[in-house]
Tab-separated table of C-alpha atoms in Angstrom:
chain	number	residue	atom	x	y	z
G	4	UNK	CA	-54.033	39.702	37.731
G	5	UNK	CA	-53.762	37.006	40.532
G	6	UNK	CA	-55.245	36.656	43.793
G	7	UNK	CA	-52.739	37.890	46.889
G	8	UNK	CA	-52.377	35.234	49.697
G	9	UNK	CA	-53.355	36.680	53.113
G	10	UNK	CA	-51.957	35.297	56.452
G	11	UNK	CA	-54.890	35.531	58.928
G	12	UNK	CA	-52.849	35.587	62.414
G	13	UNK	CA	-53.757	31.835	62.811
G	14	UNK	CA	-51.469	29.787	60.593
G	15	UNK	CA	-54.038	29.264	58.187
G	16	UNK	CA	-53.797	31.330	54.662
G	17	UNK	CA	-56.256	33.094	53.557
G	18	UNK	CA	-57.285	34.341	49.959
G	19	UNK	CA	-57.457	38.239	49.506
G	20	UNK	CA	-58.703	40.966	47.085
G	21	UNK	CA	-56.598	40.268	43.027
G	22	UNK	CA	-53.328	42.173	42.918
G	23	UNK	CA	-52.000	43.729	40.084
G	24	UNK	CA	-48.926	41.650	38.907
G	25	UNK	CA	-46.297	44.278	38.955
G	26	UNK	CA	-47.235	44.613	42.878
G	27	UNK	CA	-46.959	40.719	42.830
G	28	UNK	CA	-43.786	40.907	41.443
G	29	UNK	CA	-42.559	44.176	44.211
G	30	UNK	CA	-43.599	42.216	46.770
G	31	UNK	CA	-42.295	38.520	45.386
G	32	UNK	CA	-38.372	39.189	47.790
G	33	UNK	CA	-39.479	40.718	51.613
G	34	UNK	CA	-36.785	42.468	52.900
G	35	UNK	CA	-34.500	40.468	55.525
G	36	UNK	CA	-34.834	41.644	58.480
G	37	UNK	CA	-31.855	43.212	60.094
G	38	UNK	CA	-29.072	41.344	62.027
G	39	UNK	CA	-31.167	37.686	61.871
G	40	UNK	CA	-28.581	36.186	64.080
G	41	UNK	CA	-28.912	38.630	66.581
G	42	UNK	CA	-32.858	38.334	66.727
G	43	UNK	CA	-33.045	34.604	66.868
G	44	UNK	CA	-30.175	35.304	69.656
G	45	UNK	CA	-32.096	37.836	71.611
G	46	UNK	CA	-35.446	34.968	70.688
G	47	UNK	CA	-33.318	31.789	72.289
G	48	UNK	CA	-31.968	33.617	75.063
G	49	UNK	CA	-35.381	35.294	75.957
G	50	UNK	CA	-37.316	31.807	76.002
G	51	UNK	CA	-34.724	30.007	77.713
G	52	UNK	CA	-34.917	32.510	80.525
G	53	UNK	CA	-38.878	31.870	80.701
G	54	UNK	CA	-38.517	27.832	80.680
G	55	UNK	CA	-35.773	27.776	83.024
G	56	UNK	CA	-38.473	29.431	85.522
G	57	UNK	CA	-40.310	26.660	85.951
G	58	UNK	CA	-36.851	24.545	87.153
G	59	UNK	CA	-36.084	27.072	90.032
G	60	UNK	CA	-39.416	26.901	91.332
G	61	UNK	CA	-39.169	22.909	91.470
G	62	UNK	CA	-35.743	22.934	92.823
G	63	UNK	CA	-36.697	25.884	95.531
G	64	UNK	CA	-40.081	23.215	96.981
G	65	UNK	CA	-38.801	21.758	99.546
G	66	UNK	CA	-36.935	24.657	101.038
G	67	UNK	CA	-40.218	26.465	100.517
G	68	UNK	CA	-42.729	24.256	102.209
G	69	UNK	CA	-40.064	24.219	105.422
G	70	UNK	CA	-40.254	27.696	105.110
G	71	UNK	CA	-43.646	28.349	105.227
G	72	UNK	CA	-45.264	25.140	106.628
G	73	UNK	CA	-47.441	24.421	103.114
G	74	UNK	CA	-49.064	21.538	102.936
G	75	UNK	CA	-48.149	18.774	99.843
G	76	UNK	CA	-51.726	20.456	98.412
G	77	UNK	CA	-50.754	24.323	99.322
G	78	UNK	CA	-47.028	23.398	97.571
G	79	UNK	CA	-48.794	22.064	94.687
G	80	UNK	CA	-50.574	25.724	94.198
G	81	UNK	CA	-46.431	27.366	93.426
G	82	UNK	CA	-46.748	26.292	90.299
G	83	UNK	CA	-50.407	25.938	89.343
G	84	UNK	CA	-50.888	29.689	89.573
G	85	UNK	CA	-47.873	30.168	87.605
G	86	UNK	CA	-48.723	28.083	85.138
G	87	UNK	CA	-52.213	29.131	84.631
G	88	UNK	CA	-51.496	33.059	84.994
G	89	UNK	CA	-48.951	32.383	82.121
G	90	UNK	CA	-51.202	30.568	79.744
G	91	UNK	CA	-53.507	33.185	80.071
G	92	UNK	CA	-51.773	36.262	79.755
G	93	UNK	CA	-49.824	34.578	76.769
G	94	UNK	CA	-53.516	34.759	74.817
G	95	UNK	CA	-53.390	38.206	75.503
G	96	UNK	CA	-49.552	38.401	74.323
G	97	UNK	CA	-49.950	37.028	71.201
G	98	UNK	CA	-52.878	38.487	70.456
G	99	UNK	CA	-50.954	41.834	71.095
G	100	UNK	CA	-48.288	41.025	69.204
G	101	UNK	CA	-51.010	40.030	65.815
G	102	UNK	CA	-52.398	43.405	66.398
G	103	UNK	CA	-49.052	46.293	67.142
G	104	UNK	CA	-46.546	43.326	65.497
G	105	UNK	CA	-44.471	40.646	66.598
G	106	UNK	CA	-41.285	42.649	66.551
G	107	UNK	CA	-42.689	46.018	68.099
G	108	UNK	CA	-44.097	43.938	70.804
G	109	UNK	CA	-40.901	41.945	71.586
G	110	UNK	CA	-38.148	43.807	69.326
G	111	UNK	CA	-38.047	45.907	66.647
G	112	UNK	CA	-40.912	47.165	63.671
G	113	UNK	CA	-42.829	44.705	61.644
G	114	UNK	CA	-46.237	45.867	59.735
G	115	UNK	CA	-49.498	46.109	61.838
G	116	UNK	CA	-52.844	44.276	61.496
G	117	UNK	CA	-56.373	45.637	62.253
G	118	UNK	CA	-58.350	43.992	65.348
G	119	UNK	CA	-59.471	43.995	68.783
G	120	UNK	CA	-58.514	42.115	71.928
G	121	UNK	CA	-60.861	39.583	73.227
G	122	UNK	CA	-60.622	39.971	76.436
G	123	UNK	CA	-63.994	38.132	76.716
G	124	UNK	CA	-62.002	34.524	75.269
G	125	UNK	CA	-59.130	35.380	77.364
G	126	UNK	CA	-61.224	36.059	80.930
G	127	UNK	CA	-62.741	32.630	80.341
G	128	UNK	CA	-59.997	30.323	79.536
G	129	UNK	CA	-58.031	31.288	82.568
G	130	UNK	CA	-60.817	31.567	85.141
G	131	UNK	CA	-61.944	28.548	83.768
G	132	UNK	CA	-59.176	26.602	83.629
G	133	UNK	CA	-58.047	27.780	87.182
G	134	UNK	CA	-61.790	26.741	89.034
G	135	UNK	CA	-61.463	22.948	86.865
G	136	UNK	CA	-57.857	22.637	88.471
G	137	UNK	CA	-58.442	24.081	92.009
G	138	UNK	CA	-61.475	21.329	92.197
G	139	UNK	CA	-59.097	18.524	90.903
G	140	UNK	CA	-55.743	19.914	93.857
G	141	UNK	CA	-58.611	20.027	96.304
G	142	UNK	CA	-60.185	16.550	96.122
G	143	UNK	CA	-57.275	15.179	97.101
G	144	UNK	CA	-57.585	16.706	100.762
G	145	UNK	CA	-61.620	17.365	101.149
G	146	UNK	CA	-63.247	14.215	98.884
G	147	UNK	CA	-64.611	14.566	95.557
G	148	UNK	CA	-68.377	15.464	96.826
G	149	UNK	CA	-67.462	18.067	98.934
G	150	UNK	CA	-68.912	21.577	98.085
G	151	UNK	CA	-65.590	22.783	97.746
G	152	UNK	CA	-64.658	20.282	95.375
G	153	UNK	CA	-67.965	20.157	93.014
G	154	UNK	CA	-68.602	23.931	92.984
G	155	UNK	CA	-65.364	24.677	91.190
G	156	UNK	CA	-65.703	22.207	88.973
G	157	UNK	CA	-69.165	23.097	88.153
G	158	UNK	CA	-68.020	26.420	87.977
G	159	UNK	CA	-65.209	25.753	85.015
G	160	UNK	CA	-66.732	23.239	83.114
G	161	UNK	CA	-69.841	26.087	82.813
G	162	UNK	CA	-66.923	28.885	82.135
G	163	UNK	CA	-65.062	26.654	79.817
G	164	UNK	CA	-68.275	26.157	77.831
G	165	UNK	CA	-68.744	29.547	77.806
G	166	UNK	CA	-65.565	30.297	76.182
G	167	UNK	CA	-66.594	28.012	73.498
G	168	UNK	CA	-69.889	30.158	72.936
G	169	UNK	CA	-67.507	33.343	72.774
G	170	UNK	CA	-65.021	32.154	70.525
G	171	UNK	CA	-67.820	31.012	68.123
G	172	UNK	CA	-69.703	34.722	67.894
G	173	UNK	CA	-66.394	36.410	68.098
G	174	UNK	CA	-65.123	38.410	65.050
G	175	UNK	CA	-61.593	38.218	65.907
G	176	UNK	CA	-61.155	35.325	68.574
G	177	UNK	CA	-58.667	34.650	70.470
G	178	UNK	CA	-58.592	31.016	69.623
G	179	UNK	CA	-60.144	30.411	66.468
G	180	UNK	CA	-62.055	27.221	66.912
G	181	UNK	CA	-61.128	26.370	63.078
G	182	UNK	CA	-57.973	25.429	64.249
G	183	UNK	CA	-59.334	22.333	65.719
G	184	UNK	CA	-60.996	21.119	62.674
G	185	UNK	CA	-57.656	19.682	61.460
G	186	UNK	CA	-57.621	16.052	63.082
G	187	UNK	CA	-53.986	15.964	63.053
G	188	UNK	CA	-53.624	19.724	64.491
G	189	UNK	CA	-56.004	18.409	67.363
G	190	UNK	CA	-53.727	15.258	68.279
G	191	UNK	CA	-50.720	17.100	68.177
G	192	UNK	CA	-52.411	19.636	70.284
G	193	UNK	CA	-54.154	16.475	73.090
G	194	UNK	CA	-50.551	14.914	72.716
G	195	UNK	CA	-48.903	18.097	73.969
G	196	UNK	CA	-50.946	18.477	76.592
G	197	UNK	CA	-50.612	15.504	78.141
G	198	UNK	CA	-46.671	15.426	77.655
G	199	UNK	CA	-46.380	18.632	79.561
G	200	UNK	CA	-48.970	17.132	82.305
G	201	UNK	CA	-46.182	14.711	82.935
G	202	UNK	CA	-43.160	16.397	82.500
G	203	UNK	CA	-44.285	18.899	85.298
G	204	UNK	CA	-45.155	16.078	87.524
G	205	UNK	CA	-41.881	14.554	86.606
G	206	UNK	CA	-39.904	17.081	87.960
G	207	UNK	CA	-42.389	18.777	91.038
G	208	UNK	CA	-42.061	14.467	92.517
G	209	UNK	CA	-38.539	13.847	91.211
G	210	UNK	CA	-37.245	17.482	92.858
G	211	UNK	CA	-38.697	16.989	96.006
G	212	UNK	CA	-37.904	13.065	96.373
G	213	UNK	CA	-33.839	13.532	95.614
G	214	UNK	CA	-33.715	16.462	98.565
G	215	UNK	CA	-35.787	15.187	100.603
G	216	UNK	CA	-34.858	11.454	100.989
G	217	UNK	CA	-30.945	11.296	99.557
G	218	UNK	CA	-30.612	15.199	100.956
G	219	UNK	CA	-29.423	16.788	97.892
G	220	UNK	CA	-29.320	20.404	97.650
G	221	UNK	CA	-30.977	22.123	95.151
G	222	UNK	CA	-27.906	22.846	92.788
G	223	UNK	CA	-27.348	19.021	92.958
G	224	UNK	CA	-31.248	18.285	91.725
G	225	UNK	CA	-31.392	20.946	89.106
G	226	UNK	CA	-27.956	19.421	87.366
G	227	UNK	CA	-29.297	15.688	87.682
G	228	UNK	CA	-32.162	16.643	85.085
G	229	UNK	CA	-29.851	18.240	82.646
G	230	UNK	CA	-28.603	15.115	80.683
G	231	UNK	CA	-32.480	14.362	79.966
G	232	UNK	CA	-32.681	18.370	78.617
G	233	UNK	CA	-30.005	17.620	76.619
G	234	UNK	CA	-31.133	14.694	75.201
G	235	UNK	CA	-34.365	16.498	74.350
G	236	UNK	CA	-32.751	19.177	72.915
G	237	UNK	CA	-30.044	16.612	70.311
G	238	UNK	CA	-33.499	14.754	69.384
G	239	UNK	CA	-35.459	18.383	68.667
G	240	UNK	CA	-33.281	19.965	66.287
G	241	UNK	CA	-33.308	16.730	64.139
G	242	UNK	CA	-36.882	17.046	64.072
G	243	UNK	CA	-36.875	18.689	60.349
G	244	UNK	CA	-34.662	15.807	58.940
G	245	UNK	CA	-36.819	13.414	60.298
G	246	UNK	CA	-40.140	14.964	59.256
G	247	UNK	CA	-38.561	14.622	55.209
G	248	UNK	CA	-38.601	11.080	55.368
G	249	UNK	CA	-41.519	10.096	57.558
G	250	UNK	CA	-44.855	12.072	57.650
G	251	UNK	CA	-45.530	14.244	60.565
G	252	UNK	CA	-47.957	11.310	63.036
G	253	UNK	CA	-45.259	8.720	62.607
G	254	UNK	CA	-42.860	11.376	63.986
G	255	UNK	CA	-44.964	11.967	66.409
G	256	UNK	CA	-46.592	8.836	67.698
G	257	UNK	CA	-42.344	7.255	67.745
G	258	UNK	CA	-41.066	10.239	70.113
G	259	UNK	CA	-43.812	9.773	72.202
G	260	UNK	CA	-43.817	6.307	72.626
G	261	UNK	CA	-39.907	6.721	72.993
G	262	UNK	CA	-40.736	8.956	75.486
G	263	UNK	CA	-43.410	7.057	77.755
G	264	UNK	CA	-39.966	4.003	77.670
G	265	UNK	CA	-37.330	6.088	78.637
G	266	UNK	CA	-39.308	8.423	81.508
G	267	UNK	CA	-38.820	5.300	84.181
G	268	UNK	CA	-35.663	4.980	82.827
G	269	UNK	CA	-34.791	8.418	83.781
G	270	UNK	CA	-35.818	9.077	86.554
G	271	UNK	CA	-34.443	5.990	88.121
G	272	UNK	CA	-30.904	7.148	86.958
G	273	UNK	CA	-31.641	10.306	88.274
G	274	UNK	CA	-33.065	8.814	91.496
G	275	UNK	CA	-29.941	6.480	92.423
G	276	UNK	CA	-28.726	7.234	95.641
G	277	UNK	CA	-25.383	8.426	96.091
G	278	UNK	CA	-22.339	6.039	96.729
């Protein structure tokens, strides 16, 4: 007999009930799943399609705020509600995908897990997250002690700490706060964060600045970030050799250092007038 190892939804392993070895040794080769190719395929396709939505909303700002008359606040708001309405419901989406499986949720059938949603975990993330960055857009316009400014704030900080209440009482939560035990999990997870922060304010500035001052149109701004995607994406799929002769923080801490040098760089390039 030997104990059966148990994958909890989380990307931590878990130990389960003994298993009789001639069940170990039945379930020792999973079946491949049918046509790989054409699932990772249908997988690259599918996610390129939801980053490159981001890109068409930056590109489309200026032609949107002369459209509509936003303010540089209001214009600000295109892409902080879809970027916190998407972090949201993708709790809920994974989740759903743990519970009915991955493939039955975005493909084909893959085995099913036991559970409930918690929709509880999910509520308060978003809402909070939304009031804490509706304060923040706001200040910039009404001051940082104006009601409108310190009630949302109050608001998410109290509905953030909320969620942290949940997630510790919940049986199945929707982000298990284990996760953040791990110091190196957490700085990979702070490190992200902030990367993203200033990628999306990379492009919202950059986007707006080559239409509006050198009068680029937007097929002309969306192509001038493309050699930097490219870069990123040469450097990311050599991420595996790299992590077999260096350990995973020295990876990390290089390509973001690399990263904080070559931004200015960038967007200087990207930024030169036209001759």
């Amino acid at each position: 007999m030997r104990a059966a190892l148990k994958y909890d939804g989380t990307g931590d392993v878990a130990m389960a009930e003994s298993t009789p070895p001639t069940a170990v040794r039945a379930s020792a080769a999973p079946a491949a799943p049918a046509r790989p190719t054409l699932i990772l395929a249908i997988i690259c396709v599918s996610y390129f399609i939801v980053i490159l939505d981001n890109p068409i909303v930056f590109t489309g700002l200026p032609q949107i705020r002369s459209a509509m008359g936003f303010s540089e606040t209001g214009l600000s708001w295109i892409t902080n509600a879809y970027v916190l309405v998407f972090g949201g419901l993708l709790l809920l989406g994974a989740r759903t995908g743990d519970l009915f499986g991955h493939r039955r949720v975005f493909l084909p059938e893959t085995e099913r897990q036991g559970g409930r949603f918690d929709v509880a975990g999910a509520f308060l993330a978003t809402a909070g997250s939304t009031a804490l960055v509706f304060g923040i857009v706001d200040a910039t316009d009404i001051g940082w002690t104006a009601p409108a400014t310190v009630v949302p704030l109050v608001a998410g900080g109290v509905m953030l700490a909320l969620f942290v209440a949940v997630e510790r009482r919940a049986a199945q939560p929707i982000v298990p706060l284990r996760l953040f035990a791990s110091r190196e999990r957490s700085g990979a997870y702070v490190t992200r964060m902030l990367y993203m922060g200033a990628m999306i304010g990379f492009f919202f500035f950059t986007a707006q600045f080559v239409q509006s001052v050198y009068h680029w149109t937007p097929p002309r701004a969306g192509l001038a970030f493309l050699p930097m995607t490219l870069v990123n994406f040469v450097f990311a799929v050599q991420v595996p050799r790299l992590l077999e002769q260096a350990s995973r923080p020295r990876v990390l801490t290089t390509g973001f250092a690399l990263t904080m040098v070559a931004w200015p760089g960038s967007a200087a390039s990207t930024c030169t007038p036209p001759i």
